[in-house]
Short mmCIF file of C-alpha atoms in Angstrom, two decimals:
data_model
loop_
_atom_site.label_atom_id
_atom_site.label_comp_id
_atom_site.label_asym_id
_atom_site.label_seq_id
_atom_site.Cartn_x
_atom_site.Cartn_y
_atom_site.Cartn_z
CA UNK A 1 -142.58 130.08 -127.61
CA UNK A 2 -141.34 133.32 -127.76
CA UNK A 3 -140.00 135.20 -124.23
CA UNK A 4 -138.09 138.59 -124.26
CA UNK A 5 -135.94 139.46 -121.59
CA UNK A 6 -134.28 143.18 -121.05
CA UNK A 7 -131.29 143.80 -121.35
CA UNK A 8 -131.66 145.94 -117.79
CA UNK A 9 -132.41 143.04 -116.19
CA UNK A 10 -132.39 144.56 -112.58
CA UNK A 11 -133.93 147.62 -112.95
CA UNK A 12 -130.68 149.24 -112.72
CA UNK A 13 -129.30 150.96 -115.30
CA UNK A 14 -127.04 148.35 -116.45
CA UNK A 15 -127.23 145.72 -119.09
CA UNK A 16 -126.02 142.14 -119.32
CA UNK A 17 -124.44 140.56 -121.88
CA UNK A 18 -126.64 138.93 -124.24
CA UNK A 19 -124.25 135.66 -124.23
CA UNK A 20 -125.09 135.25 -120.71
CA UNK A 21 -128.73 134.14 -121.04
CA UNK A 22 -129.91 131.00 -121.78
CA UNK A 23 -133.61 129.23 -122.06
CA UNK A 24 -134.21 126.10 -120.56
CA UNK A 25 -132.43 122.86 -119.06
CA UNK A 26 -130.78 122.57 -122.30
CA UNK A 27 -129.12 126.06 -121.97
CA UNK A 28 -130.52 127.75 -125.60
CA UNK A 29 -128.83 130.68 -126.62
CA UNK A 30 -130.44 133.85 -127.50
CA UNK A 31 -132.23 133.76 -131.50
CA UNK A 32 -131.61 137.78 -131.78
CA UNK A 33 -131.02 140.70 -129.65
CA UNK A 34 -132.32 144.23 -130.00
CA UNK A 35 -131.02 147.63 -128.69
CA UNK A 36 -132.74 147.00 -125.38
CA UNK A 37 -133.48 143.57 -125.36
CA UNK A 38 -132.72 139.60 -126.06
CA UNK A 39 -135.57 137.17 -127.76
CA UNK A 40 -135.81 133.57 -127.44
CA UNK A 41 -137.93 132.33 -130.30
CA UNK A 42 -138.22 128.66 -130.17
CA UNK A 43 -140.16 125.49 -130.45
CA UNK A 44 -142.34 124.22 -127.36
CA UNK A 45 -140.59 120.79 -127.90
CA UNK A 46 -137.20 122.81 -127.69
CA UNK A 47 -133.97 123.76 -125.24
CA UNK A 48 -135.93 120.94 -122.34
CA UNK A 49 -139.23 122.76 -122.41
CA UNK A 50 -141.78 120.90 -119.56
CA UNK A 51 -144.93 119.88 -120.11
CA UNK A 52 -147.39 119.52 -117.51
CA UNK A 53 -151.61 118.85 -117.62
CA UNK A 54 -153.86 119.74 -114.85
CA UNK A 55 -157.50 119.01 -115.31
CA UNK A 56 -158.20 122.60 -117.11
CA UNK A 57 -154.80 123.47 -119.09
CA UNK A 58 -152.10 122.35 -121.16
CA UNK A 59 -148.87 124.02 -119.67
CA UNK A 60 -145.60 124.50 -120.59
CA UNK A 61 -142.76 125.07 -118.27
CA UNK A 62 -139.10 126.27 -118.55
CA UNK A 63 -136.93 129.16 -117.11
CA UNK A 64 -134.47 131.81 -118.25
CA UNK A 65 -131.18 131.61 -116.98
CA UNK A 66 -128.63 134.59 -115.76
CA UNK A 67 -124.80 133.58 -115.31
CA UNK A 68 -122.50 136.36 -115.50
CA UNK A 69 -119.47 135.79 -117.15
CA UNK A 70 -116.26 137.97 -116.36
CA UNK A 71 -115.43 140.98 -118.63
CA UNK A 72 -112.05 140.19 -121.16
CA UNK A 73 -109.42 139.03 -118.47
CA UNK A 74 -110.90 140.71 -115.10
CA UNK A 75 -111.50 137.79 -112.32
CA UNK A 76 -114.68 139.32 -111.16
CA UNK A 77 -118.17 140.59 -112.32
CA UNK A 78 -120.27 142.53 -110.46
CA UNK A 79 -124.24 140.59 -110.54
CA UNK A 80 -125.34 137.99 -108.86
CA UNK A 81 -126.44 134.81 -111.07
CA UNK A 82 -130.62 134.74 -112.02
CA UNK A 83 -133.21 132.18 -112.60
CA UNK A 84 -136.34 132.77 -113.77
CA UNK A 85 -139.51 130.66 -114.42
CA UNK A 86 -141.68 130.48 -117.05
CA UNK A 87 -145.02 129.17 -117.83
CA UNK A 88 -147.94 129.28 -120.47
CA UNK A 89 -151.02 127.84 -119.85
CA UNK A 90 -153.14 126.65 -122.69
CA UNK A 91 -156.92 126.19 -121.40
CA UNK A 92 -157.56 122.16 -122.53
CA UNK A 93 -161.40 122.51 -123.46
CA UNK A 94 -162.74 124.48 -126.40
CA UNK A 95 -161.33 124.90 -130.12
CA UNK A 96 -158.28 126.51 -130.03
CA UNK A 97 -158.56 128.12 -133.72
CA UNK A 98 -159.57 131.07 -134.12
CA UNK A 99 -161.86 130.36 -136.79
CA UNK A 100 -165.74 129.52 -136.34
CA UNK A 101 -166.37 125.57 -137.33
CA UNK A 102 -168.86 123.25 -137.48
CA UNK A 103 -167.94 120.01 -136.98
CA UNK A 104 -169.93 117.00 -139.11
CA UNK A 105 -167.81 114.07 -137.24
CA UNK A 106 -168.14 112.64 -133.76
CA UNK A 107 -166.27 115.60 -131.46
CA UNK A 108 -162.91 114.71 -129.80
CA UNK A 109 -163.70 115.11 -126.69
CA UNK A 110 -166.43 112.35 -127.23
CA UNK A 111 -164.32 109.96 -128.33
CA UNK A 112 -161.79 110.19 -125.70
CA UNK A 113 -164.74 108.93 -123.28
CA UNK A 114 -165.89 106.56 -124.80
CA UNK A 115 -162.52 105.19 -125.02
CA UNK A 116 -161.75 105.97 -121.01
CA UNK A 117 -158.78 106.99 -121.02
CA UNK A 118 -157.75 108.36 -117.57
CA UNK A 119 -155.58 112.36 -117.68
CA UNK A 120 -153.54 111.81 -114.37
CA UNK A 121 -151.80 115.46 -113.07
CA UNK A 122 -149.43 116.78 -110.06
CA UNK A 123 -149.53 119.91 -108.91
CA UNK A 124 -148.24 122.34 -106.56
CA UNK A 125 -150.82 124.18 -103.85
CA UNK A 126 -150.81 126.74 -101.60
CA UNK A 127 -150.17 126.24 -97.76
CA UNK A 128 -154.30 126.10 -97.08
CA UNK A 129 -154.73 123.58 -99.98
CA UNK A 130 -157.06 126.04 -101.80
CA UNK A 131 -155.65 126.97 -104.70
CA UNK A 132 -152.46 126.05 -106.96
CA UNK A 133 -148.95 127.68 -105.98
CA UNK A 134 -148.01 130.62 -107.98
CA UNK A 135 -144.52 130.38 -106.75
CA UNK A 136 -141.90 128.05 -107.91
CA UNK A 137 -139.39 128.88 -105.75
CA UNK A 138 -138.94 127.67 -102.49
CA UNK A 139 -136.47 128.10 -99.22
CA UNK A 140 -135.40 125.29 -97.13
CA UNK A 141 -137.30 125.06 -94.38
CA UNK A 142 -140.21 125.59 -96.25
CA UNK A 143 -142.61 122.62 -97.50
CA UNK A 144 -143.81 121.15 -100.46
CA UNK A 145 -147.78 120.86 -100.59
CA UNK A 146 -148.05 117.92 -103.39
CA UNK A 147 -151.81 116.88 -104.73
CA UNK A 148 -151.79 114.10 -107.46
CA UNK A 149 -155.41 113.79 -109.16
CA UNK A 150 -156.80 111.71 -111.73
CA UNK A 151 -159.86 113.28 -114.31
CA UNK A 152 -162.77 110.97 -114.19
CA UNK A 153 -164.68 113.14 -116.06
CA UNK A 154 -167.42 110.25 -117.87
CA UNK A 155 -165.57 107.50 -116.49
CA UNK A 156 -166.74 105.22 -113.20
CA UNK A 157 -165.50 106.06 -110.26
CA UNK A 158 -161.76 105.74 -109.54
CA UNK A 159 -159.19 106.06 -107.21
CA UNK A 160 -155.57 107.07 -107.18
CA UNK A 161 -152.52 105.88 -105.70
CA UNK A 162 -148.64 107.07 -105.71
CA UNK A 163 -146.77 104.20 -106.17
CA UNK A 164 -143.42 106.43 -106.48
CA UNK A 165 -141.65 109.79 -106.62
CA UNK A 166 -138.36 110.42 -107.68
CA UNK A 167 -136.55 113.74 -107.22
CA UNK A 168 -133.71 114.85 -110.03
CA UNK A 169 -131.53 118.13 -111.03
CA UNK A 170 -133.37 117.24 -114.96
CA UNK A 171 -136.50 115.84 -116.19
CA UNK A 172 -134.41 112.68 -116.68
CA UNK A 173 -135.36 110.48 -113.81
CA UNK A 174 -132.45 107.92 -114.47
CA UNK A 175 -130.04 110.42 -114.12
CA UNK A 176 -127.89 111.21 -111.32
CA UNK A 177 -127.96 112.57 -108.24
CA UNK A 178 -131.60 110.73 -107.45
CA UNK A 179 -134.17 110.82 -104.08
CA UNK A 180 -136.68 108.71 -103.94
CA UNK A 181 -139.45 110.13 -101.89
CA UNK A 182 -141.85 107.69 -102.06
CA UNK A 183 -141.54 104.00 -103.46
CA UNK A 184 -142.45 100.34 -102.65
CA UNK A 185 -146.12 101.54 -103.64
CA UNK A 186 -147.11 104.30 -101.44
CA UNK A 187 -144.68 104.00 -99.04
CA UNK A 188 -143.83 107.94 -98.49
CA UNK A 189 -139.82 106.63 -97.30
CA UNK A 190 -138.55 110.79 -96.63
CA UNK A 191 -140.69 111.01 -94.04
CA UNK A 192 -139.00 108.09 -92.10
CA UNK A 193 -136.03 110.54 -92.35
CA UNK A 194 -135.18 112.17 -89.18
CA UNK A 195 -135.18 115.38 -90.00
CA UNK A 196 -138.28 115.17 -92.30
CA UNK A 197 -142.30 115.83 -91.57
CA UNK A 198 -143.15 114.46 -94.60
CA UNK A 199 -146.33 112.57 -95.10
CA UNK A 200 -150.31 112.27 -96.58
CA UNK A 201 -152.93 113.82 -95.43
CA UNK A 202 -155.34 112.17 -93.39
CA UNK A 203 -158.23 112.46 -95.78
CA UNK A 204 -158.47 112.69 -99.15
CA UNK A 205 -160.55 116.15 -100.77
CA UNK A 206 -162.06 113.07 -103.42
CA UNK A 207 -161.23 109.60 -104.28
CA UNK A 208 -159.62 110.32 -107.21
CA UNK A 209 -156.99 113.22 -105.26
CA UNK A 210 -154.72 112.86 -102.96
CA UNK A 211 -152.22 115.18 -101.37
CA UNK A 212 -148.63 114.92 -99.54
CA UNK A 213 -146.67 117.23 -98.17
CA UNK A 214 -142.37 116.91 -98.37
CA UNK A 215 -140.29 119.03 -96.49
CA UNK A 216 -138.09 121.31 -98.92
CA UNK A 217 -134.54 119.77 -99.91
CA UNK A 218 -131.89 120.37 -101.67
CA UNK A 219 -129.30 118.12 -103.13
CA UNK A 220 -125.52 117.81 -101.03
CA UNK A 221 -122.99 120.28 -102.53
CA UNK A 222 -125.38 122.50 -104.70
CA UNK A 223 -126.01 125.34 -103.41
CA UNK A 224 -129.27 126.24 -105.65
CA UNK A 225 -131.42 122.59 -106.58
CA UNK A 226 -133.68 123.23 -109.59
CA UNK A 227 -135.55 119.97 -109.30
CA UNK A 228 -137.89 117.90 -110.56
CA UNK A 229 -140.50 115.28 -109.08
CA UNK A 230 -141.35 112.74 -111.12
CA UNK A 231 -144.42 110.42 -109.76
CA UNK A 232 -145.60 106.93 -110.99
CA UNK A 233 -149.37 106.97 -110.30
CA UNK A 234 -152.44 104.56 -110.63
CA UNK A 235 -156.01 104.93 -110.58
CA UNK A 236 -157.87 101.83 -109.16
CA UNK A 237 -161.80 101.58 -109.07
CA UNK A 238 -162.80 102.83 -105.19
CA UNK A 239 -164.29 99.52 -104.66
CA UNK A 240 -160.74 97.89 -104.93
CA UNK A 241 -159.93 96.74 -101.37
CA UNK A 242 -156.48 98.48 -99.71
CA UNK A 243 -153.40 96.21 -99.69
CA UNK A 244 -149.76 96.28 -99.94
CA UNK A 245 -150.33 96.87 -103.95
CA UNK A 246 -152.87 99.95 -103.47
CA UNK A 247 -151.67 101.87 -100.22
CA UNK A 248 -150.82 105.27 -98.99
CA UNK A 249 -148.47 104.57 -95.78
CA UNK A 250 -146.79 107.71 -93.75
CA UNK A 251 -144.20 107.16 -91.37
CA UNK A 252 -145.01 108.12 -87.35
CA UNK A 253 -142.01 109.24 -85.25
CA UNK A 254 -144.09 109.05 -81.89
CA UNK A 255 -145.13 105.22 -82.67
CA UNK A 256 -142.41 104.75 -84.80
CA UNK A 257 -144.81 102.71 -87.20
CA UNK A 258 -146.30 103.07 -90.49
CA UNK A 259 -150.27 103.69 -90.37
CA UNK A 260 -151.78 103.72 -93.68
CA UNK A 261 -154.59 106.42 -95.34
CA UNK A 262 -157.23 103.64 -95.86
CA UNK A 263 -156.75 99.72 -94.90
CA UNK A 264 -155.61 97.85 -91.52
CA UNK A 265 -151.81 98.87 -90.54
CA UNK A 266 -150.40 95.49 -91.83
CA UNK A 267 -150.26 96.42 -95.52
CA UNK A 268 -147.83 98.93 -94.26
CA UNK A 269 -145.61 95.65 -93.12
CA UNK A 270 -143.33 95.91 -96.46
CA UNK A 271 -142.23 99.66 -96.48
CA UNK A 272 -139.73 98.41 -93.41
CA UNK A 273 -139.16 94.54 -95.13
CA UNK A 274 -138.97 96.13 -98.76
CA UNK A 275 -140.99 92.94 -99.79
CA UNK A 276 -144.34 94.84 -101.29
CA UNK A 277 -146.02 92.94 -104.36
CA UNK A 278 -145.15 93.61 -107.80
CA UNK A 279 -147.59 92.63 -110.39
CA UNK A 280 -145.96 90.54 -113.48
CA UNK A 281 -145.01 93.23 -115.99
CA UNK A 282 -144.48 96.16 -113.98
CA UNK A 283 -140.69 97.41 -113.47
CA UNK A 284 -139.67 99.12 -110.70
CA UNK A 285 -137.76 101.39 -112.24
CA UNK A 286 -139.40 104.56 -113.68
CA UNK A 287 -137.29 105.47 -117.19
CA UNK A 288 -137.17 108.71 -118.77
CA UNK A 289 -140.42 111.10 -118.55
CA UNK A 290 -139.85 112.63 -121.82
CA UNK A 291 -142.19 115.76 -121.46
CA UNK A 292 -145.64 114.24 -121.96
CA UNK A 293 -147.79 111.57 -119.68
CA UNK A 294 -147.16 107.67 -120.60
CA UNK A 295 -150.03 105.86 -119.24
CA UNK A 296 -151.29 102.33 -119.83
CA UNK A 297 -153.72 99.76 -118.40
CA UNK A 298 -154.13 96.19 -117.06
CA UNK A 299 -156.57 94.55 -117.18
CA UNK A 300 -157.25 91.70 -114.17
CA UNK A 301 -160.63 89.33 -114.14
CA UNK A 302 -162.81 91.77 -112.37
CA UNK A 303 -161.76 95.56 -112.59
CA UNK A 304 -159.08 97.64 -114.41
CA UNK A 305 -155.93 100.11 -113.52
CA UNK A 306 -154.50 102.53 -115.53
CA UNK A 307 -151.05 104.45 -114.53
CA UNK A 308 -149.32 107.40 -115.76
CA UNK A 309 -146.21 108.97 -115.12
CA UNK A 310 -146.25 112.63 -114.46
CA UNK A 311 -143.69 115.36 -113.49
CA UNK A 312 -143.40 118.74 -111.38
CA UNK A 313 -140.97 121.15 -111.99
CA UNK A 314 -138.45 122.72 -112.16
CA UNK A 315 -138.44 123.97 -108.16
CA UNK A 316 -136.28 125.58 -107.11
CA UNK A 317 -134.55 125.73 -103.75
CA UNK A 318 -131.87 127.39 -101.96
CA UNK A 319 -130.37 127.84 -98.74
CA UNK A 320 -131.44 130.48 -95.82
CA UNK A 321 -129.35 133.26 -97.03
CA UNK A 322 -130.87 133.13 -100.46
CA UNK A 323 -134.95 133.21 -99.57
CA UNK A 324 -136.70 134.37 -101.67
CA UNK A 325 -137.99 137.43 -99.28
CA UNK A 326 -134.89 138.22 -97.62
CA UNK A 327 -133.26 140.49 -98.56
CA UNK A 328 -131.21 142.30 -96.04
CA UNK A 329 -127.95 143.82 -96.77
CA UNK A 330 -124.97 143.70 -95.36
CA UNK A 331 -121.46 144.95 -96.14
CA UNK A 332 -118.12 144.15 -94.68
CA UNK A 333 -115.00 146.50 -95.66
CA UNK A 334 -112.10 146.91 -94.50
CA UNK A 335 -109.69 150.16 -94.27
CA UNK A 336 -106.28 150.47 -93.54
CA UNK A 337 -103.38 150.25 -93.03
CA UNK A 338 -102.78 153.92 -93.94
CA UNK A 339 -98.88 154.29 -94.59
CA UNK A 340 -97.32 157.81 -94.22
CA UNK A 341 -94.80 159.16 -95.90
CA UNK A 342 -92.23 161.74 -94.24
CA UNK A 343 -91.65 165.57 -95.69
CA UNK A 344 -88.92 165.55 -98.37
CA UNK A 345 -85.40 167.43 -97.37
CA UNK A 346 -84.63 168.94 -100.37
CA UNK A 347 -83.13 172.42 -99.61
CA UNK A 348 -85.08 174.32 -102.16
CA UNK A 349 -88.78 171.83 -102.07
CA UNK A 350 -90.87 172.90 -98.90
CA UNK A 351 -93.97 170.59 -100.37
CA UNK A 352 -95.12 167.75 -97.98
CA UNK A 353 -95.74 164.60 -100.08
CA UNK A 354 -97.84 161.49 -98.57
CA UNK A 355 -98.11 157.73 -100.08
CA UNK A 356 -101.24 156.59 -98.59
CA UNK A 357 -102.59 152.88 -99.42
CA UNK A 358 -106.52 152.00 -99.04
CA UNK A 359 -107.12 148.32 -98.05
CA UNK A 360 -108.20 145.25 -98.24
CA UNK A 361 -111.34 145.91 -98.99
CA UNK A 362 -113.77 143.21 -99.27
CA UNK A 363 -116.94 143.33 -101.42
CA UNK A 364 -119.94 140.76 -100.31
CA UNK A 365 -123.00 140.82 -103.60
CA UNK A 366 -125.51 142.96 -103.68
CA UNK A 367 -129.54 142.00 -101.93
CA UNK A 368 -132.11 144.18 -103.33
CA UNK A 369 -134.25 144.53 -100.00
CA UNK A 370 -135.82 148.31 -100.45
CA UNK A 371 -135.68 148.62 -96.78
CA UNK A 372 -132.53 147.58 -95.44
CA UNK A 373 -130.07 149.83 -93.75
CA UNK A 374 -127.88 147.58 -92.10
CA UNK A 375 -124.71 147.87 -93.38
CA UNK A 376 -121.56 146.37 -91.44
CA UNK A 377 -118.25 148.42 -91.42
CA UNK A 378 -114.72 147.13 -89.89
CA UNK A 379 -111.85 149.18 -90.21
CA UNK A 380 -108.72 147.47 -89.40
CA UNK A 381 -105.68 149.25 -88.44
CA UNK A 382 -104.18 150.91 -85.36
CA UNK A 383 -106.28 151.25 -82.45
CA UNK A 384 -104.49 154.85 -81.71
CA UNK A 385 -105.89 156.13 -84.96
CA UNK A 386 -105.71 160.02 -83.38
CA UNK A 387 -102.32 159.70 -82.03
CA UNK A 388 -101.18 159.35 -85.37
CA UNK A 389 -102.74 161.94 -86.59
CA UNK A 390 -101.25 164.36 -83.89
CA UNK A 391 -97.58 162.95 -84.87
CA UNK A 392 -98.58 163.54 -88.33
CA UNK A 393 -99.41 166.91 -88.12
CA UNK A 394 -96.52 167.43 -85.83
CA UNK A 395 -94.18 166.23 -88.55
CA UNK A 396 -95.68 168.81 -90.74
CA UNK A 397 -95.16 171.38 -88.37
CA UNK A 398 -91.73 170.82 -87.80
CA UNK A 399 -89.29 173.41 -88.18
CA UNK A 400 -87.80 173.06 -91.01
CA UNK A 401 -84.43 175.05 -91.11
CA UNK A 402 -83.15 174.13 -87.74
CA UNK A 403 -79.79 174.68 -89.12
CA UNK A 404 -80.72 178.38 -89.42
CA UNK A 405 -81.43 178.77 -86.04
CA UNK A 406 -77.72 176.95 -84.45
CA UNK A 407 -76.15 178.58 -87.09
CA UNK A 408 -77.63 182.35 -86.06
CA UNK A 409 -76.69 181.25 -81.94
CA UNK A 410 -72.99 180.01 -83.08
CA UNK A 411 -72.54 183.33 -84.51
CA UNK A 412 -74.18 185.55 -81.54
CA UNK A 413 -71.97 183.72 -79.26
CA UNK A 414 -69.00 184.01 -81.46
CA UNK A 415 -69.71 188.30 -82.00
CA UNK A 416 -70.09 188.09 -78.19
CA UNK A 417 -66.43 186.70 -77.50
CA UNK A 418 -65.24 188.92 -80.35
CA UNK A 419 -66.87 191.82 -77.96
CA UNK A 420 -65.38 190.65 -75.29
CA UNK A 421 -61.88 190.31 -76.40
CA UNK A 422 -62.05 193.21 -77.87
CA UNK A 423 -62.25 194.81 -74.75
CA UNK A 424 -59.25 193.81 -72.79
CA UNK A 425 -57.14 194.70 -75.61
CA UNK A 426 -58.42 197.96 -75.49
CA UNK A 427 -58.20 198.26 -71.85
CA UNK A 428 -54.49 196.74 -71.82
CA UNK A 429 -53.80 199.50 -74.38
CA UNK A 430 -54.83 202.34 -72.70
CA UNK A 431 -53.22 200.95 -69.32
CA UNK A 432 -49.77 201.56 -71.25
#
């Protein structure tokens, strides 16, 4: 698999640092980088690659990831972290050389039937159930539309069940934090929770599909889940008889009962008691689902069941803020306080000097939304923004040589006593 990502990875003008992309649960690092872009060249068994079958194509699954790292010993950066998925889809039928042959042995294809062996798949659809979903990224809120399908293509009639699906952060479905969504055999246990609508639909499309929905989660203290369902199913000929072994039960808040998809309500007994049949041989517990289907069969006196463990993923989920269509933008900054700094009193220096200081200011990351124009300003500082301004300006039109101005009365008022006694003494002369 080769992907190449740009180095302008938003469009705007700026590039990220080659270091900070990665490919895959397994974090890969770049093979080479060009002028304008990095390339990830690597094996489709490589850096936790997925692989996934649906009845027409092979596909492959993994995502690029964007962490920005600060620049030398600044505290901040200035993007928001990325994930993106990634998927190639290999058609399943056909010769996929491209050279012309002419086969002398028994095709493939033909052998596969006659040895019946059962392709089980899970996929994503679309809120109508029409078609697969194109997106893998999902808000909560939103809900998961789950269809798990067996292909019976040249085999007799079957139909499939989902004896359990475990939700993970990796492909590893031992691994820590866990959900069980459904267990106990088709006992669909998140939609017992109470603020979950999760359950099957009342009829399957075909006996050998069957579809769920799950509300959209996240796990507790992650703020973005990339996770992965892993499913345990079995395909069952449709003349085997419902029971607490081959059920599809969905949990009813107004009865507060289970009611099964096919069968009487009493096979639905055990998801409460926890006391469902387990055939000898089969463990409860899933192990790793290391990138390809396991599947095996057992045979009992008068029919035969195959299961296979498949996987969907990686989803992923975030909160509100973060959907994937909003995008509105929003800014809070704050200005002030504005410190002023008096007129200097040197005799000879008639320059007025001010030390003005511009904060806090706080930054919230960037949204992309084209159309928003919503921006949030708060300027803290004095209410009486204007009277300072007017005692500002009166400070710099202050008088500056007041001492000029006493100094010129002192003197009028001294001339004018001068004058004065001046006067007499020329009077009291004259008088003699």
């Amino acid at each position: 698999m080769v992907v190449t990502v740009l180095k302008d990875l938003y469009g705007n003008g700026k590039q990220v640092k080659a270091s900070d992309l990665t490919l895959g649960s397994q974090l890969c690092g770049p093979s080479f980088q060009r002028e304008d872009s990095v390339v990830f060249q690597n094996g489709l068994q490589e850096c936790g690659i997925q692989l996934q079958m649906s009845p027409d194509f092979v596909i492959y699954s993994t995502e690029i990831t964007y962490k920005p790292t600060p620049l030398g010993n600044a505290p901040i950066v200035r993007t928001n972290d990325a994930v993106t998925i990634i998927k190639c889809y290999y058609p399943r039928h056909g010769n996929v050389s491209s050279d012309a042959i002419k086969p002398t042995w028994v095709p493939f294809i033909s052998t596969i039937s006659v040895e019946e062996k059962l392709v089980f798949s899970l996929q994503l659809m679309n809120d109508d159930w029409s078609a697969p979903e194109t997106s893998m990224a999902f808000q909560l809120g939103d809900i998961f539309h789950i269809e798990a399908s067996v292909d019976i293509a040249n085999h007799v009639p079957m139909m499939v069940f989902v004896d359990r699906c475990v939700a993970t952060l990796s492909p590893d479905t031992n691994s820590n934090p866990r959900y069980d969504i459904i267990d106990l055999n088709g006992c669909l246990l998140d939609g017992k929770q109470e603020d979950s609508s999760s359950a099957f639909r009342p009829q399957r499309p075909q006996p050998n599909q069957i579809q769920f929905t799950v509300d959209a989660f996240r796990f507790s203290g992650i703020a973005v889940s990339t996770i992965y369902i892993t499913c345990n199913l079995r395909a069952v000929p449709v003349t085997q008889t419902p029971d607490r072994m081959n059920k599809a039960c969905s949990f009813s808040k107004i009865t507060n009962t289970w009611s099964p998809l096919e069968g009487t309500s009493n096979i639905c007994i055990c998801c409460d008691t926890g006391n469902c049949a387990v055939p000898d041989g089969q463990s409860r517990r899933m192990g790793s689902y290391a990138g390809r289907r396991h599947w095996k069969r057992k045979a009992g006196l008068d029919h035969t069941t195959e299961q296979g463990l498949v996987a969907l993923g990686p989803l992923m989920v975030v909160g509100p803020s973060n959907h994937k269509e909003d995008h509105s933008e929003q800014g809070l900054v704050a200005l002030g306080p504005l410190v002023v700094v008096g007129p200097s009193n040197h005799k000879e220096d008639h320059s007025e000097q001010g030390l003005v200081a511009l904060g806090p200011l706080m930054v919230v990351g960037p949204s992309n939304h084209k159309e928003a124009e919503n921006k949030a300003a708060v300027v803290v500082g004095p209410s009486n923004h204007n009277k300072d301004e007017n005692k500002a300006a009166a400070i710099r039109q202050e008088p500056i040589h007041l001492e000029v101005w006493v100094l010129v009365t002192i003197t009028s008022l001294s001339l004018a006593v001068l004058v004065a006694c001046a006067a007499v003494i020329v009077k009291y002369v004259f008088k003699k």
